[in-house]
mmCIF file of C-alpha atoms in Angstrom:
data_model
loop_
_atom_site.group_PDB
_atom_site.id
_atom_site.type_symbol
_atom_site.label_atom_id
_atom_site.label_comp_id
_atom_site.label_asym_id
_atom_site.label_seq_id
_atom_site.Cartn_x
_atom_site.Cartn_y
_atom_site.Cartn_z
ATOM 1 C CA UNK A 1 90.531 103.794 73.571
ATOM 2 C CA UNK A 2 88.589 104.936 76.521
ATOM 3 C CA UNK A 3 88.785 102.524 79.400
ATOM 4 C CA UNK A 4 86.719 102.982 82.734
ATOM 5 C CA UNK A 5 86.477 100.757 86.011
ATOM 6 C CA UNK A 6 86.001 100.427 89.537
ATOM 7 C CA UNK A 7 88.814 98.932 91.888
ATOM 8 C CA UNK A 8 87.568 97.364 95.600
ATOM 9 C CA UNK A 9 89.033 94.760 97.750
ATOM 10 C CA UNK A 10 87.815 92.992 100.941
ATOM 11 C CA UNK A 11 89.506 95.329 103.572
ATOM 12 C CA UNK A 12 89.380 98.316 101.410
ATOM 13 C CA UNK A 13 92.561 99.594 102.331
ATOM 14 C CA UNK A 14 95.715 98.295 100.397
ATOM 15 C CA UNK A 15 94.977 96.317 97.128
ATOM 16 C CA UNK A 16 92.135 98.590 96.081
ATOM 17 C CA UNK A 17 94.654 101.434 95.577
ATOM 18 C CA UNK A 18 97.361 99.137 94.501
ATOM 19 C CA UNK A 19 95.514 97.957 91.681
ATOM 20 C CA UNK A 20 94.515 101.339 90.687
ATOM 21 C CA UNK A 21 97.960 102.494 90.508
ATOM 22 C CA UNK A 22 99.061 99.631 88.399
ATOM 23 C CA UNK A 23 96.473 99.734 85.804
ATOM 24 C CA UNK A 24 96.760 103.685 85.612
ATOM 25 C CA UNK A 25 100.437 103.175 85.000
ATOM 26 C CA UNK A 26 100.051 100.294 82.653
ATOM 27 C CA UNK A 27 97.330 101.974 80.572
ATOM 28 C CA UNK A 28 99.379 105.385 80.244
ATOM 29 C CA UNK A 29 102.480 103.312 79.198
ATOM 30 C CA UNK A 30 99.834 101.709 76.262
ATOM 31 C CA UNK A 31 98.468 105.009 75.734
ATOM 32 C CA UNK A 32 94.983 104.687 76.749
ATOM 33 C CA UNK A 33 92.655 106.799 78.247
ATOM 34 C CA UNK A 34 91.797 105.205 81.749
ATOM 35 C CA UNK A 35 89.530 106.409 84.741
ATOM 36 C CA UNK A 36 89.207 104.283 87.797
ATOM 37 C CA UNK A 37 86.940 104.626 90.663
ATOM 38 C CA UNK A 38 88.021 103.299 93.903
ATOM 39 C CA UNK A 39 85.582 101.940 96.652
ATOM 40 C CA UNK A 40 87.300 101.454 99.994
ATOM 41 C CA UNK A 41 87.108 102.094 103.591
ATOM 42 C CA UNK A 42 87.235 105.634 103.277
ATOM 43 C CA UNK A 43 84.353 105.430 100.600
ATOM 44 C CA UNK A 44 84.213 106.053 96.774
ATOM 45 C CA UNK A 45 87.115 108.314 95.394
ATOM 46 C CA UNK A 46 87.347 109.229 91.767
ATOM 47 C CA UNK A 47 83.724 108.575 91.033
ATOM 48 C CA UNK A 48 82.637 107.607 87.617
ATOM 49 C CA UNK A 49 79.438 109.388 86.406
ATOM 50 C CA UNK A 50 77.176 107.608 84.132
ATOM 51 C CA UNK A 51 78.145 110.054 81.042
ATOM 52 C CA UNK A 52 81.750 108.916 81.503
ATOM 53 C CA UNK A 53 81.030 105.135 81.306
ATOM 54 C CA UNK A 54 78.525 105.323 78.286
ATOM 55 C CA UNK A 55 80.995 107.230 76.428
ATOM 56 C CA UNK A 56 83.655 104.442 77.408
ATOM 57 C CA UNK A 57 84.867 101.519 75.179
ATOM 58 C CA UNK A 58 85.402 99.090 78.040
ATOM 59 C CA UNK A 59 84.858 98.613 81.641
ATOM 60 C CA UNK A 60 87.340 96.847 84.045
ATOM 61 C CA UNK A 61 86.073 95.777 87.464
ATOM 62 C CA UNK A 62 88.907 94.726 89.511
ATOM 63 C CA UNK A 63 86.860 93.791 92.531
ATOM 64 C CA UNK A 64 86.897 91.237 95.421
ATOM 65 C CA UNK A 65 83.452 92.416 96.936
ATOM 66 C CA UNK A 66 80.107 93.539 95.744
ATOM 67 C CA UNK A 67 80.189 97.279 94.463
ATOM 68 C CA UNK A 68 78.025 100.014 94.927
ATOM 69 C CA UNK A 69 76.453 101.281 91.599
ATOM 70 C CA UNK A 70 76.854 98.163 89.528
ATOM 71 C CA UNK A 71 73.725 99.195 87.587
ATOM 72 C CA UNK A 72 75.710 101.902 85.889
ATOM 73 C CA UNK A 73 77.721 99.290 83.998
ATOM 74 C CA UNK A 74 74.794 97.567 82.413
ATOM 75 C CA UNK A 75 75.033 99.074 78.927
ATOM 76 C CA UNK A 76 78.842 98.496 78.449
ATOM 77 C CA UNK A 77 81.128 95.522 77.779
ATOM 78 C CA UNK A 78 83.054 94.475 81.133
ATOM 79 C CA UNK A 79 85.739 92.467 82.326
ATOM 80 C CA UNK A 80 85.373 91.523 86.006
ATOM 81 C CA UNK A 81 88.479 90.131 87.754
ATOM 82 C CA UNK A 82 89.962 89.894 91.133
ATOM 83 C CA UNK A 83 92.154 92.784 92.123
ATOM 84 C CA UNK A 84 95.218 90.168 92.496
ATOM 85 C CA UNK A 85 94.854 89.933 88.470
ATOM 86 C CA UNK A 86 95.231 93.546 88.377
ATOM 87 C CA UNK A 87 98.453 93.954 90.547
ATOM 88 C CA UNK A 88 100.095 90.747 88.957
ATOM 89 C CA UNK A 89 99.747 91.545 85.252
ATOM 90 C CA UNK A 90 98.241 94.963 84.889
ATOM 91 C CA UNK A 91 99.618 95.350 81.352
ATOM 92 C CA UNK A 92 97.963 92.137 80.180
ATOM 93 C CA UNK A 93 94.756 93.147 81.593
ATOM 94 C CA UNK A 94 94.646 96.264 79.811
ATOM 95 C CA UNK A 95 95.835 94.409 76.453
ATOM 96 C CA UNK A 96 93.063 92.071 77.047
ATOM 97 C CA UNK A 97 90.407 94.561 77.749
ATOM 98 C CA UNK A 98 91.341 96.601 74.442
ATOM 99 C CA UNK A 99 91.192 93.346 72.603
ATOM 100 C CA UNK A 100 87.437 92.648 73.819
ATOM 101 C CA UNK A 101 86.626 96.153 73.229
ATOM 102 C CA UNK A 102 87.748 96.036 69.641
ATOM 103 C CA UNK A 103 86.272 92.718 68.885
ATOM 104 C CA UNK A 104 82.899 94.038 70.358
ATOM 105 C CA UNK A 105 83.202 97.331 67.936
ATOM 106 C CA UNK A 106 83.884 95.268 64.857
ATOM 107 C CA UNK A 107 81.127 92.927 65.727
ATOM 108 C CA UNK A 108 78.580 95.809 65.924
ATOM 109 C CA UNK A 109 79.799 97.228 62.518
ATOM 110 C CA UNK A 110 79.529 93.789 60.865
ATOM 111 C CA UNK B 1 99.973 116.336 105.402
ATOM 112 C CA UNK B 2 101.481 114.347 102.700
ATOM 113 C CA UNK B 3 102.162 110.719 102.488
ATOM 114 C CA UNK B 4 105.821 110.961 103.742
ATOM 115 C CA UNK B 5 104.455 112.361 106.892
ATOM 116 C CA UNK B 6 102.087 109.768 107.705
ATOM 117 C CA UNK B 7 105.178 107.298 108.207
ATOM 118 C CA UNK B 8 106.310 107.040 111.855
ATOM 119 C CA UNK B 9 110.134 106.285 111.871
ATOM 120 C CA UNK B 10 109.523 104.632 114.940
ATOM 121 C CA UNK B 11 107.704 101.831 113.023
ATOM 122 C CA UNK B 12 110.369 101.428 110.308
ATOM 123 C CA UNK B 13 112.897 98.940 110.666
ATOM 124 C CA UNK B 14 115.949 98.168 108.021
ATOM 125 C CA UNK B 15 117.469 94.778 107.868
ATOM 126 C CA UNK B 16 115.356 92.799 110.362
ATOM 127 C CA UNK B 17 116.785 89.368 111.477
ATOM 128 C CA UNK B 18 113.398 87.706 111.228
ATOM 129 C CA UNK B 19 113.552 84.067 109.528
ATOM 130 C CA UNK B 20 109.614 83.627 109.119
ATOM 131 C CA UNK B 21 106.432 85.347 108.337
ATOM 132 C CA UNK B 22 105.132 84.630 111.952
ATOM 133 C CA UNK B 23 108.429 85.994 113.399
ATOM 134 C CA UNK B 24 108.222 89.327 111.116
ATOM 135 C CA UNK B 25 104.625 89.704 111.795
ATOM 136 C CA UNK B 26 104.788 89.645 115.605
ATOM 137 C CA UNK B 27 107.792 91.890 115.472
ATOM 138 C CA UNK B 28 106.127 94.670 113.538
ATOM 139 C CA UNK B 29 103.125 94.429 115.454
ATOM 140 C CA UNK B 30 105.147 94.978 118.681
ATOM 141 C CA UNK B 31 106.659 98.049 116.990
ATOM 142 C CA UNK B 32 103.185 99.152 116.332
ATOM 143 C CA UNK B 33 102.405 98.477 119.914
ATOM 144 C CA UNK B 34 105.201 100.625 121.195
ATOM 145 C CA UNK B 35 104.458 103.575 118.594
ATOM 146 C CA UNK B 36 100.984 103.906 120.305
ATOM 147 C CA UNK B 37 99.177 102.711 117.197
ATOM 148 C CA UNK B 38 98.040 99.438 118.742
ATOM 149 C CA UNK B 39 96.651 99.000 122.536
ATOM 150 C CA UNK B 40 96.575 95.148 122.413
ATOM 151 C CA UNK B 41 98.981 93.019 120.409
ATOM 152 C CA UNK B 42 97.521 89.482 120.341
ATOM 153 C CA UNK B 43 94.222 90.922 119.272
ATOM 154 C CA UNK B 44 95.487 92.870 116.366
ATOM 155 C CA UNK B 45 97.864 89.869 115.379
ATOM 156 C CA UNK B 46 94.453 87.861 115.206
ATOM 157 C CA UNK B 47 92.912 90.665 113.152
ATOM 158 C CA UNK B 48 96.105 90.365 110.673
ATOM 159 C CA UNK B 49 95.869 86.654 110.305
ATOM 160 C CA UNK B 50 92.162 86.962 109.613
ATOM 161 C CA UNK B 51 93.085 88.911 106.609
ATOM 162 C CA UNK B 52 95.852 86.570 105.843
ATOM 163 C CA UNK B 53 93.364 83.789 105.846
ATOM 164 C CA UNK B 54 90.946 85.707 103.116
ATOM 165 C CA UNK B 55 93.588 86.141 100.288
ATOM 166 C CA UNK B 56 97.294 86.560 99.384
ATOM 167 C CA UNK B 57 99.152 89.450 100.451
ATOM 168 C CA UNK B 58 102.201 89.131 98.836
ATOM 169 C CA UNK B 59 101.830 91.573 95.755
ATOM 170 C CA UNK B 60 104.932 90.479 93.774
ATOM 171 C CA UNK B 61 108.343 91.823 93.512
ATOM 172 C CA UNK B 62 109.047 90.797 96.877
ATOM 173 C CA UNK B 63 106.747 92.946 98.804
ATOM 174 C CA UNK B 64 104.064 91.939 101.278
ATOM 175 C CA UNK B 65 100.999 93.984 102.378
ATOM 176 C CA UNK B 66 99.377 92.376 105.475
ATOM 177 C CA UNK B 67 96.844 94.269 107.052
ATOM 178 C CA UNK B 68 94.645 94.366 109.986
ATOM 179 C CA UNK B 69 91.338 96.131 111.140
ATOM 180 C CA UNK B 70 90.619 95.978 114.544
ATOM 181 C CA UNK B 71 89.181 97.977 117.642
ATOM 182 C CA UNK B 72 92.721 97.131 118.822
ATOM 183 C CA UNK B 73 94.101 100.009 116.525
ATOM 184 C CA UNK B 74 93.843 103.229 118.290
ATOM 185 C CA UNK B 75 95.662 105.273 115.845
ATOM 186 C CA UNK B 76 95.876 103.970 112.182
ATOM 187 C CA UNK B 77 99.108 103.681 111.064
ATOM 188 C CA UNK B 78 101.871 101.707 108.743
ATOM 189 C CA UNK B 79 104.965 99.870 109.802
ATOM 190 C CA UNK B 80 107.737 98.864 107.431
ATOM 191 C CA UNK B 81 110.143 96.359 107.825
ATOM 192 C CA UNK B 82 112.933 95.145 105.524
ATOM 193 C CA UNK B 83 114.301 91.793 105.729
ATOM 194 C CA UNK B 84 117.955 90.795 105.775
ATOM 195 C CA UNK B 85 116.970 87.313 104.738
ATOM 196 C CA UNK B 86 114.038 87.005 102.420
ATOM 197 C CA UNK B 87 111.435 84.884 103.916
ATOM 198 C CA UNK B 88 108.677 82.411 102.423
ATOM 199 C CA UNK B 89 105.295 84.085 102.012
ATOM 200 C CA UNK B 90 102.240 83.530 99.847
ATOM 201 C CA UNK B 91 102.775 85.895 97.000
ATOM 202 C CA UNK B 92 101.200 86.480 93.418
ATOM 203 C CA UNK B 93 104.480 85.651 91.949
ATOM 204 C CA UNK B 94 105.834 83.199 94.318
ATOM 205 C CA UNK B 95 108.833 85.139 95.135
ATOM 206 C CA UNK B 96 110.336 85.409 98.740
ATOM 207 C CA UNK B 97 109.523 88.561 100.736
ATOM 208 C CA UNK B 98 112.098 91.100 101.211
ATOM 209 C CA UNK B 99 109.794 93.965 102.347
ATOM 210 C CA UNK B 100 106.648 93.831 104.665
ATOM 211 C CA UNK B 101 104.417 97.003 104.807
ATOM 212 C CA UNK B 102 101.723 96.240 107.597
ATOM 213 C CA UNK B 103 98.617 98.630 107.694
ATOM 214 C CA UNK B 104 96.737 98.982 111.065
ATOM 215 C CA UNK B 105 93.282 100.139 110.188
ATOM 216 C CA UNK B 106 90.742 101.186 113.435
ATOM 217 C CA UNK B 107 87.479 99.727 113.265
ATOM 218 C CA UNK B 108 85.918 103.247 113.537
ATOM 219 C CA UNK B 109 86.496 104.406 109.994
ATOM 220 C CA UNK B 110 84.582 107.346 110.170
ATOM 221 C CA UNK B 111 86.610 108.945 113.018
ATOM 222 C CA UNK B 112 89.923 108.287 111.058
ATOM 223 C CA UNK B 113 89.023 109.416 107.770
ATOM 224 C CA UNK B 114 91.844 111.688 107.191
ATOM 225 C CA UNK B 115 94.269 108.986 108.289
ATOM 226 C CA UNK B 116 92.815 106.518 106.309
ATOM 227 C CA UNK B 117 92.814 108.954 103.137
ATOM 228 C CA UNK B 118 96.775 109.069 103.763
ATOM 229 C CA UNK B 119 97.126 105.345 104.013
ATOM 230 C CA UNK B 120 95.098 104.770 101.132
ATOM 231 C CA UNK B 121 97.468 107.220 99.238
ATOM 232 C CA UNK B 122 100.305 105.289 100.773
ATOM 233 C CA UNK B 123 99.129 102.126 99.401
ATOM 234 C CA UNK B 124 98.747 103.609 95.854
ATOM 235 C CA UNK B 125 102.543 104.541 95.963
ATOM 236 C CA UNK B 126 103.340 100.889 96.379
ATOM 237 C CA UNK B 127 101.510 100.022 92.844
ATOM 238 C CA UNK B 128 104.423 101.907 91.671
ATOM 239 C CA UNK B 129 107.431 99.837 90.672
ATOM 240 C CA UNK B 130 109.955 102.824 90.912
ATOM 241 C CA UNK B 131 108.954 103.253 94.564
ATOM 242 C CA UNK B 132 109.331 99.645 95.196
ATOM 243 C CA UNK B 133 112.995 99.509 93.918
ATOM 244 C CA UNK B 134 114.054 102.621 95.853
ATOM 245 C CA UNK B 135 112.573 100.746 98.980
ATOM 246 C CA UNK B 136 114.438 97.600 98.237
ATOM 247 C CA UNK B 137 117.798 99.601 97.973
ATOM 248 C CA UNK B 138 117.077 101.527 100.973
ATOM 249 C CA UNK B 139 120.016 101.259 103.796
ATOM 250 C CA UNK B 140 118.350 103.369 106.532
ATOM 251 C CA UNK B 141 114.990 104.735 107.876
ATOM 252 C CA UNK B 142 115.665 107.925 106.189
ATOM 253 C CA UNK B 143 116.056 106.430 102.690
ATOM 254 C CA UNK B 144 112.752 104.296 103.350
ATOM 255 C CA UNK B 145 110.971 107.468 104.008
ATOM 256 C CA UNK B 146 112.509 109.313 101.026
ATOM 257 C CA UNK B 147 111.068 106.522 98.641
ATOM 258 C CA UNK B 148 107.631 107.910 99.490
ATOM 259 C CA UNK B 149 108.290 111.433 98.370
#
């Protein structure tokens, strides 16, 4: 299972990076591969390439504002939530995204 | 420069007696003023309340991370205050707040990029439950800075 995503909050200084850390830690614990891009006051860090997004199973957009490069996620199943959700229940959010990804996969097979 | 060195001991206070959100915010803003991070306390406080009006800054686990972006910030920085008595604060898990970490960010983000990068790394650490636990049990300024090692 490979997860990609973006974190971005209103001011771009605190919630963005806390959400990133929480989701990374939660995914790691559950044994999933995760790559999160952050878009904050300092700009984009840890950027995702189109190839990475295309090869992932699901995208989590933990965002409170419009993000740059939204078009990259056109062809992937995505969950969009406020950063608060990622900070409050990171494990639940990862589990939910995996569930969605799995149901999509079995859906395409059938 | 690492995350730990971005913390100024002058803007860390352990066991503040503040009794309310208003009181602790005023207290912290004053520390940032005295440390030379902010040149206008009331302007900066306004920016902090503007951010408060946009959403909850209590991130759960007894920790709040208010922040303000304002031209009154001449040197971006962070202040950390632990509270003797937990106070009411809008929070994701409705717990009272024991630790307040206030970020001061300048309007001119280009000129302060390195500093803001450090603050971002600092914020990332606050997403780590182990760091929060060490912060909560810290008894002095040194133990607070060590939590970020």
